[in-house]
Amino acid sequence: MHQAIETTTIETRGQGLYEISRAARDFVSGAGITTGLLTAYVRHTSCSLLIQENADSDVQTDLKGFFARLVPEGMDWLVHTTEGPDDMPAHIKAALTQTSIGIPVTEGEPAFGTWQGLYLFEHRRRPHRREIVLHIIGEA
Amino acid sequence: MHQAIETTTIETRGQGLYEISRAARDFVSGAGITTGLLTAYVRHTSCSLLIQENADSDVQTDLKGFFARLVPEGMDWLVHTTEGPDDMPAHIKAALTQTSIGIPVTEGEPAFGTWQGLYLFEHRRRPHRREIVLHIIGEA
Amino acid sequence: MHQAIETTTIETRGQGLYEISRAARDFVSGAGITTGLLTAYVRHTSCSLLIQENADSDVQTDLKGFFARLVPEGMDWLVHTTEGPDDMPAHIKAALTQTSIGIPVTEGEPAFGTWQGLYLFEHRRRPHRREIVLHIIGEA
């Protein structure tokens, strides 16, 4: 049994989904593991991870639209407001999605379905440098 | 250290929760692993996975009711509408729940609590054939 | 490759976030594993797990406030009401967050970001005894 671990960095340019499926596939093939478990973990609490459809980009537009409506800026009861109006909504959106996703690996590839992509979901308005830790354990 | 991987198929018959605890237990015992980590991963973006109470089925009714109210069909600002009125709400409900769940295995069983069951949560109205990848790594 | 598994118990005192980062770190260092994968799994369906900011406790106050507003007690369409007005909302809040979180381990520590903490999110009003299973697999 073997394992590998690596930190990938994404430069985000505002709210939305950034696909990282390619980075995940490259990490798996670079590790030389054909069967195993891949874990993606984001080291932040105002962005998150999501598996979503990568066929029609309208899905990403609507996901962003839904979360903006569910967790709007300007909720007047918030107490954590010192880091800007988009910060506490960002933490809440992160809580509603995932910080970590485990993906089985088979035939040297993450077991994504036909229409699945792995995304970093940025919840802050300004550009951020985001670290994602990729870990894999398995056999060649 | 050993591992096993298998794809299980569920035929859904509309929106709701479909328990797959039995399939998970059978996979673990078939793999002959007594201590380890089980991962369930669904290869779709309009259904999801959930650990929930399996004692009173009213809990499942209310979960379905809540998500139907939180993410109703007919939100007029949606742009991804080509696959039917239940499709984009299905993607959003999947984003709000899980695509992947890791469950430690001990004494040859997933470490479910007394009232816990593992469910596929179908968000589409029509029947679908859903693939769940089960992976386990551990020791006999 | 080595692994370890342990059950940690938390005594909660009502709704809110209880940090368990220390227990996770202690488990990792006790297992003597420097690179690997840590999984935290909660054996209940009316509380959940969350990675969130551990710098400003106002973030926790606002998370609790948001979930209380999103899933209020007293929704009159609920059918599962026999276990008290806070029980079904607790199951829903658990469905919206996580039962299981995988965290890569590097240099003998969970790969938490600078501001990240691991929390048990209690959704019931009364004190509860909660079991969290910690599993790690990796190399010394």
Coordinates of C-alpha atoms in Angstrom, one line a residue:
Chain A
M1 CA 0.0 0.0 0.0
H2 CA 1.3 3.5 -0.9
Q3 CA 0.3 7.0 -0.3
A4 CA 1.1 10.5 -1.5
I5 CA 0.2 14.0 -0.4
E6 CA 0.4 17.4 -2.1
T7 CA -0.8 20.9 -1.7
T8 CA -2.3 22.6 -4.7
T9 CA -2.9 26.4 -4.8
I10 CA -5.8 28.1 -6.7
E11 CA -5.9 31.8 -7.3
T12 CA -9.6 32.8 -7.2
R13 CA -11.0 35.9 -8.8
G14 CA -14.3 36.4 -6.8
Q15 CA -17.3 34.3 -6.0
G16 CA -18.0 31.2 -8.0
L17 CA -16.9 27.7 -8.9
Y18 CA -13.4 26.9 -10.0
E19 CA -12.9 23.4 -11.5
I20 CA -10.1 21.4 -10.1
S21 CA -10.9 18.0 -11.6
R22 CA -7.7 18.1 -13.8
A23 CA -5.5 18.8 -10.8
A24 CA -7.1 15.8 -9.0
R25 CA -6.6 13.5 -12.0
D26 CA -3.0 14.6 -12.4
F27 CA -2.3 14.0 -8.8
V28 CA -3.7 10.5 -9.0
S29 CA -1.7 9.6 -12.1
G30 CA 1.4 11.2 -10.7
A31 CA 1.1 9.1 -7.6
G32 CA 1.0 5.9 -9.7
I33 CA -1.9 4.5 -7.7
T34 CA -4.6 2.6 -9.7
T35 CA -7.0 1.6 -6.9
G36 CA -7.4 3.6 -3.7
L37 CA -9.0 6.6 -2.1
L38 CA -8.4 10.2 -3.0
T39 CA -9.2 13.0 -0.4
A40 CA -9.4 16.7 -1.3
Y41 CA -9.4 19.0 1.7
V42 CA -9.5 22.8 1.6
R43 CA -7.6 24.7 4.3
H44 CA -10.0 27.6 4.6
T45 CA -13.5 28.4 6.1
S46 CA -14.8 31.0 3.6
C47 CA -14.6 28.8 0.5
S48 CA -15.5 25.1 0.2
L49 CA -15.5 22.0 -2.1
L50 CA -18.3 20.6 -4.2
I51 CA -18.8 17.9 -6.7
Q52 CA -21.2 19.2 -9.4
E53 CA -22.2 19.0 -13.0
N54 CA -19.5 20.1 -15.4
A55 CA -21.6 19.9 -18.6
D56 CA -23.7 23.0 -18.6
S57 CA -22.1 26.1 -17.0
D58 CA -25.6 27.4 -16.2
V59 CA -25.7 24.9 -13.3
Q60 CA -22.8 26.8 -11.8
T61 CA -24.5 30.2 -12.3
D62 CA -27.7 28.9 -10.6
L63 CA -25.7 27.3 -7.7
K64 CA -24.0 30.7 -7.1
G65 CA -27.5 32.4 -7.4
F66 CA -29.1 30.0 -4.9
F67 CA -26.5 30.4 -2.2
A68 CA -26.5 34.2 -2.7
R69 CA -30.2 34.2 -2.0
L70 CA -30.1 31.7 0.8
V71 CA -27.3 33.5 2.6
P72 CA -27.5 37.2 1.5
E73 CA -25.2 39.9 2.6
G74 CA -26.7 42.4 5.0
M75 CA -28.5 40.1 7.4
D76 CA -28.8 42.7 10.2
W77 CA -28.5 40.2 13.1
L78 CA -25.0 39.1 12.3
V79 CA -22.3 40.0 14.9
H80 CA -19.2 38.9 13.0
T81 CA -19.0 41.9 10.6
T82 CA -15.4 43.2 11.0
E83 CA -14.0 41.3 8.0
G84 CA -16.6 42.8 5.5
P85 CA -20.2 42.1 4.5
D86 CA -19.3 39.0 2.5
D87 CA -17.2 37.3 5.2
M88 CA -19.8 35.8 7.6
P89 CA -22.1 34.8 4.6
A90 CA -19.0 33.0 3.2
H91 CA -18.5 31.1 6.5
I92 CA -22.2 30.0 6.4
K93 CA -22.0 28.9 2.8
A94 CA -18.9 26.9 3.6
A95 CA -20.8 25.2 6.5
L96 CA -23.6 24.3 4.1
T97 CA -21.2 22.7 1.6
Q98 CA -18.0 20.6 2.2
T99 CA -14.5 21.2 3.4
S100 CA -13.4 17.7 2.5
I101 CA -14.5 15.1 -0.2
G102 CA -13.3 11.5 -0.5
I103 CA -13.3 10.0 -4.0
P104 CA -12.6 6.3 -4.7
V105 CA -9.9 5.7 -7.3
T106 CA -10.3 2.9 -9.9
E107 CA -8.3 2.2 -13.0
G108 CA -6.0 5.0 -12.2
E109 CA -8.7 7.7 -12.2
P110 CA -11.0 9.3 -9.6
A111 CA -14.4 7.5 -9.9
F112 CA -16.2 10.7 -11.2
G113 CA -19.5 10.1 -12.9
T114 CA -19.9 11.1 -16.5
W115 CA -21.1 14.6 -15.6
Q116 CA -19.2 15.2 -12.4
G117 CA -16.5 17.7 -11.8
L118 CA -14.7 18.7 -8.5
Y119 CA -14.9 22.4 -7.7
L120 CA -13.5 24.9 -5.3
F121 CA -16.5 27.1 -4.4
E122 CA -15.2 30.6 -3.6
H123 CA -17.5 32.6 -1.3
R124 CA -15.5 35.8 -0.9
R125 CA -15.8 38.8 -3.3
R126 CA -12.1 39.6 -3.6
P127 CA -9.3 37.4 -5.1
H128 CA -7.9 34.8 -2.7
R129 CA -5.1 32.3 -2.8
R130 CA -6.6 29.0 -1.7
E131 CA -4.8 25.9 -0.6
I132 CA -6.2 22.4 -1.3
V133 CA -4.5 19.4 0.2
L134 CA -4.7 16.2 -1.9
H135 CA -4.1 12.9 -0.3
I136 CA -4.2 9.4 -1.9
I137 CA -3.7 6.0 -0.4
G138 CA -3.9 2.7 -2.4
E139 CA -2.1 0.3 -4.7
A140 CA -0.3 0.5 -8.0
Chain B
M1 CA -3.4 -3.7 4.7
H2 CA -6.1 -4.7 2.1
Q3 CA -8.7 -2.8 0.1
A4 CA -11.8 -3.6 -2.0
I5 CA -13.9 -1.5 -4.4
E6 CA -17.3 -2.2 -5.8
T7 CA -20.1 -0.4 -7.6
T8 CA -23.7 -0.9 -6.4
T9 CA -26.7 0.2 -8.4
I10 CA -30.0 1.5 -7.0
E11 CA -33.1 1.9 -9.0
T12 CA -35.0 4.9 -7.6
R13 CA -38.7 5.5 -8.0
G14 CA -38.9 9.2 -7.5
Q15 CA -37.8 11.7 -4.8
G16 CA -37.0 10.4 -1.3
L17 CA -34.5 8.4 0.8
Y18 CA -33.5 4.9 -0.1
E19 CA -31.6 3.0 2.6
I20 CA -28.4 1.4 1.5
S21 CA -27.0 0.4 5.0
R22 CA -27.4 -3.3 4.2
A23 CA -25.4 -3.0 0.9
A24 CA -22.7 -1.2 2.9
R25 CA -22.6 -3.9 5.6
D26 CA -22.5 -6.7 3.1
F27 CA -19.7 -5.0 1.2
V28 CA -17.7 -4.7 4.4
S29 CA -18.2 -8.3 5.5
G30 CA -17.5 -9.6 2.0
A31 CA -14.2 -7.7 1.9
G32 CA -13.2 -9.5 5.1
I33 CA -11.9 -6.3 6.7
T34 CA -12.6 -5.9 10.5
T35 CA -10.9 -2.5 11.1
G36 CA -10.6 0.2 8.5
L37 CA -12.4 3.0 6.6
L38 CA -15.4 2.6 4.3
T39 CA -16.2 5.3 1.7
A40 CA -19.5 5.6 -0.1
Y41 CA -19.5 7.8 -3.2
V42 CA -22.4 8.6 -5.5
R43 CA -21.5 9.2 -9.2
H44 CA -24.3 11.7 -9.9
T45 CA -25.1 15.4 -9.1
S46 CA -28.9 15.2 -8.9
C47 CA -29.0 12.8 -6.0
S48 CA -26.8 12.6 -2.9
L49 CA -25.9 10.6 0.2
L50 CA -27.0 11.1 3.8
I51 CA -26.6 9.5 7.2
Q52 CA -30.0 9.8 8.9
E53 CA -32.3 8.3 11.5
N54 CA -33.6 4.9 10.4
A55 CA -36.0 4.4 13.4
D56 CA -39.1 6.6 12.6
S57 CA -39.8 7.0 8.8
D58 CA -41.5 10.3 9.6
V59 CA -38.0 11.7 9.8
Q60 CA -37.5 10.9 6.1
T61 CA -40.9 12.4 5.2
D62 CA -39.9 15.6 7.0
L63 CA -36.4 15.8 5.4
K64 CA -38.0 15.4 2.0
G65 CA -40.5 18.1 3.0
F66 CA -37.9 20.5 4.2
F67 CA -35.7 20.3 1.1
A68 CA -38.8 20.7 -1.1
R69 CA -39.6 23.9 0.7
L70 CA -36.0 25.2 0.9
V71 CA -35.4 24.5 -2.8
P72 CA -38.8 24.7 -4.5
E73 CA -39.4 24.0 -8.2
G74 CA -40.4 27.1 -10.1
M75 CA -37.8 29.6 -8.8
D76 CA -38.1 32.1 -11.7
W77 CA -34.5 33.3 -11.7
L78 CA -33.0 29.9 -12.6
V79 CA -31.3 29.7 -16.0
H80 CA -30.6 25.9 -16.2
T81 CA -34.2 24.8 -17.0
T82 CA -33.7 22.6 -20.1
E83 CA -33.7 19.3 -18.2
G84 CA -37.0 19.9 -16.5
P85 CA -38.3 21.9 -13.5
D86 CA -36.9 19.4 -10.9
D87 CA -33.4 19.2 -12.3
M88 CA -31.7 22.4 -11.1
P89 CA -33.4 22.1 -7.6
A90 CA -32.0 18.5 -7.6
H91 CA -28.4 19.9 -8.2
I92 CA -28.9 22.4 -5.4
K93 CA -30.2 19.8 -2.9
A94 CA -27.2 17.6 -3.8
A95 CA -24.9 20.6 -3.1
L96 CA -26.5 21.0 0.3
T97 CA -26.0 17.4 1.3
Q98 CA -23.1 15.0 0.5
T99 CA -21.7 13.2 -2.5
S100 CA -19.3 11.2 -0.4
I101 CA -19.3 9.8 3.2
G102 CA -16.5 8.1 5.0
I103 CA -17.4 5.6 7.8
P104 CA -14.9 4.0 10.1
V105 CA -15.2 0.2 10.3
T106 CA -14.7 -1.6 13.6
E107 CA -15.4 -5.3 14.5
G108 CA -16.2 -6.0 10.9
E109 CA -19.1 -3.4 10.7
P110 CA -19.5 0.2 9.7
A111 CA -19.5 2.3 12.9
F112 CA -23.1 3.4 12.5
G113 CA -24.7 4.6 15.7
T114 CA -27.8 2.8 17.0
W115 CA -30.3 5.0 15.0
Q116 CA -28.2 5.7 12.0
G117 CA -28.8 4.5 8.5
L118 CA -27.0 5.3 5.2
Y119 CA -29.3 6.7 2.5
L120 CA -29.3 7.6 -1.1
F121 CA -31.3 10.8 -1.4
E122 CA -33.0 10.9 -4.8
H123 CA -33.9 14.5 -5.9
R124 CA -35.4 13.8 -9.3
R125 CA -39.1 13.0 -9.9
R126 CA -38.6 10.2 -12.4
P127 CA -37.0 6.8 -11.8
H128 CA -33.3 6.7 -12.1
R129 CA -30.5 4.1 -12.1
R130 CA -27.9 5.4 -9.6
E131 CA -24.4 4.1 -9.1
I132 CA -22.7 4.2 -5.7
V133 CA -19.0 3.3 -5.5
L134 CA -18.1 1.5 -2.2
H135 CA -14.4 1.5 -1.2
I136 CA -12.8 0.0 1.9
I137 CA -9.3 -0.1 3.1
G138 CA -8.1 -1.8 6.3
E139 CA -7.0 -5.0 8.0
A140 CA -8.6 -8.4 8.5
Chain C
M1 CA 1.0 1.2 6.7
H2 CA -0.7 1.4 10.1
Q3 CA -4.0 2.4 11.4
A4 CA -5.7 3.3 14.7
I5 CA -9.3 3.8 15.8
E6 CA -10.8 5.3 19.0
T7 CA -14.1 6.6 20.2
T8 CA -14.1 10.0 21.9
T9 CA -17.1 11.2 24.0
I10 CA -18.3 14.8 24.3
E11 CA -20.8 15.9 26.9
T12 CA -22.8 18.8 25.3
R13 CA -24.7 21.4 27.2
G14 CA -27.2 22.6 24.6
Q15 CA -27.1 23.9 21.1
G16 CA -23.8 25.2 19.7
L17 CA -20.3 24.4 18.6
Y18 CA -17.9 22.4 20.7
E19 CA -14.3 22.4 19.5
I20 CA -12.6 18.9 19.2
S21 CA -9.4 19.9 17.4
R22 CA -7.3 19.1 20.4
A23 CA -8.8 15.6 20.7
A24 CA -8.1 15.1 17.0
R25 CA -4.5 16.2 17.3
D26 CA -3.9 14.1 20.4
F27 CA -5.3 11.0 18.6
V28 CA -3.0 11.6 15.6
S29 CA 0.1 12.0 17.7
G30 CA -0.8 9.1 19.9
A31 CA -1.2 6.9 16.8
G32 CA 2.4 7.8 15.9
I33 CA 1.4 8.4 12.2
T34 CA 3.1 11.4 10.5
T35 CA 1.5 11.1 7.0
G36 CA -2.0 9.7 6.4
L37 CA -5.7 10.3 6.5
L38 CA -7.7 11.1 9.7
T39 CA -11.5 10.6 9.6
A40 CA -13.9 12.0 12.3
Y41 CA -17.3 10.4 12.3
V42 CA -20.2 11.3 14.6
R43 CA -22.5 8.4 15.6
H44 CA -25.7 10.5 15.9
T45 CA -28.3 12.2 13.6
S46 CA -29.2 15.2 15.7
C47 CA -25.7 16.7 15.9
S48 CA -23.0 17.0 13.3
L49 CA -19.4 17.9 12.5
L50 CA -18.1 21.1 11.0
I51 CA -14.7 22.6 10.1
Q52 CA -15.0 26.3 10.9
E53 CA -13.1 29.4 12.0
N54 CA -11.7 29.2 15.5
A55 CA -10.3 32.7 15.7
D56 CA -13.4 34.9 16.5
S57 CA -16.1 33.2 18.5
D58 CA -18.7 35.5 16.9
V59 CA -18.5 33.3 13.9
Q60 CA -19.9 30.4 16.0
T61 CA -22.6 32.7 17.3
D62 CA -23.7 33.6 13.8
L63 CA -23.5 30.0 12.5
K64 CA -25.8 29.0 15.3
G65 CA -28.1 32.0 14.6
F66 CA -28.3 31.2 10.9
F67 CA -29.2 27.6 11.3
A68 CA -31.8 28.5 14.0
R69 CA -33.4 30.9 11.4
L70 CA -33.1 28.5 8.4
V71 CA -34.6 25.6 10.3
P72 CA -36.8 27.1 13.0
E73 CA -38.7 25.2 15.7
G74 CA -42.5 25.2 15.1
M75 CA -42.7 24.5 11.4
D76 CA -46.3 23.4 11.5
W77 CA -46.0 20.9 8.6
L78 CA -43.6 18.6 10.4
V79 CA -44.9 15.1 11.2
H80 CA -42.0 13.8 13.4
T81 CA -42.8 15.8 16.6
T82 CA -42.8 13.1 19.3
E83 CA -39.3 13.7 20.5
G84 CA -39.8 17.4 21.1
P85 CA -39.9 20.6 19.1
D86 CA -36.1 20.7 18.6
D87 CA -35.7 17.1 17.4
M88 CA -36.7 17.3 13.8
P89 CA -35.0 20.7 13.2
A90 CA -31.9 18.9 14.7
H91 CA -32.1 16.1 12.1
I92 CA -32.5 18.7 9.3
K93 CA -29.5 20.8 10.5
A94 CA -27.4 17.6 10.7
A95 CA -28.4 16.8 7.1
L96 CA -27.3 20.3 6.0
T97 CA -23.8 19.9 7.6
Q98 CA -21.6 16.7 7.9
T99 CA -21.6 13.4 9.8
S100 CA -18.1 12.6 8.6
I101 CA -15.0 14.7 7.7
G102 CA -11.7 13.4 6.3
I103 CA -8.6 15.4 7.1
P104 CA -5.2 14.6 5.5
V105 CA -2.3 14.3 8.1
T106 CA 1.1 15.7 7.4
E107 CA 4.1 16.2 9.7
G108 CA 2.2 14.4 12.4
E109 CA -0.7 16.9 12.4
P110 CA -4.1 17.2 10.8
A111 CA -3.7 19.6 7.9
F112 CA -5.9 22.3 9.5
G113 CA -5.5 25.8 7.9
T114 CA -4.4 28.6 10.2
W115 CA -7.9 29.5 11.2
Q116 CA -9.6 26.1 11.1
G117 CA -11.0 24.2 14.0
L118 CA -12.9 20.9 14.1
Y119 CA -16.3 21.2 15.8
L120 CA -19.1 19.0 17.1
F121 CA -22.3 21.0 16.2
E122 CA -24.9 20.1 18.8
H123 CA -28.5 20.7 17.5
R124 CA -30.5 19.6 20.6
R125 CA -31.4 21.9 23.5
R126 CA -30.7 19.5 26.3
P127 CA -27.3 18.0 27.3
H128 CA -26.3 14.9 25.4
R129 CA -23.4 12.5 25.5
R130 CA -22.0 12.3 21.9
E131 CA -19.7 9.7 20.5
I132 CA -17.2 10.6 17.8
V133 CA -15.2 7.8 16.1
L134 CA -11.7 8.8 15.1
H135 CA -9.8 6.7 12.6
I136 CA -6.4 7.2 11.1
I137 CA -4.5 5.3 8.4
G138 CA -0.9 6.1 7.3
E139 CA 2.8 5.8 8.0
A140 CA 5.1 6.7 10.8

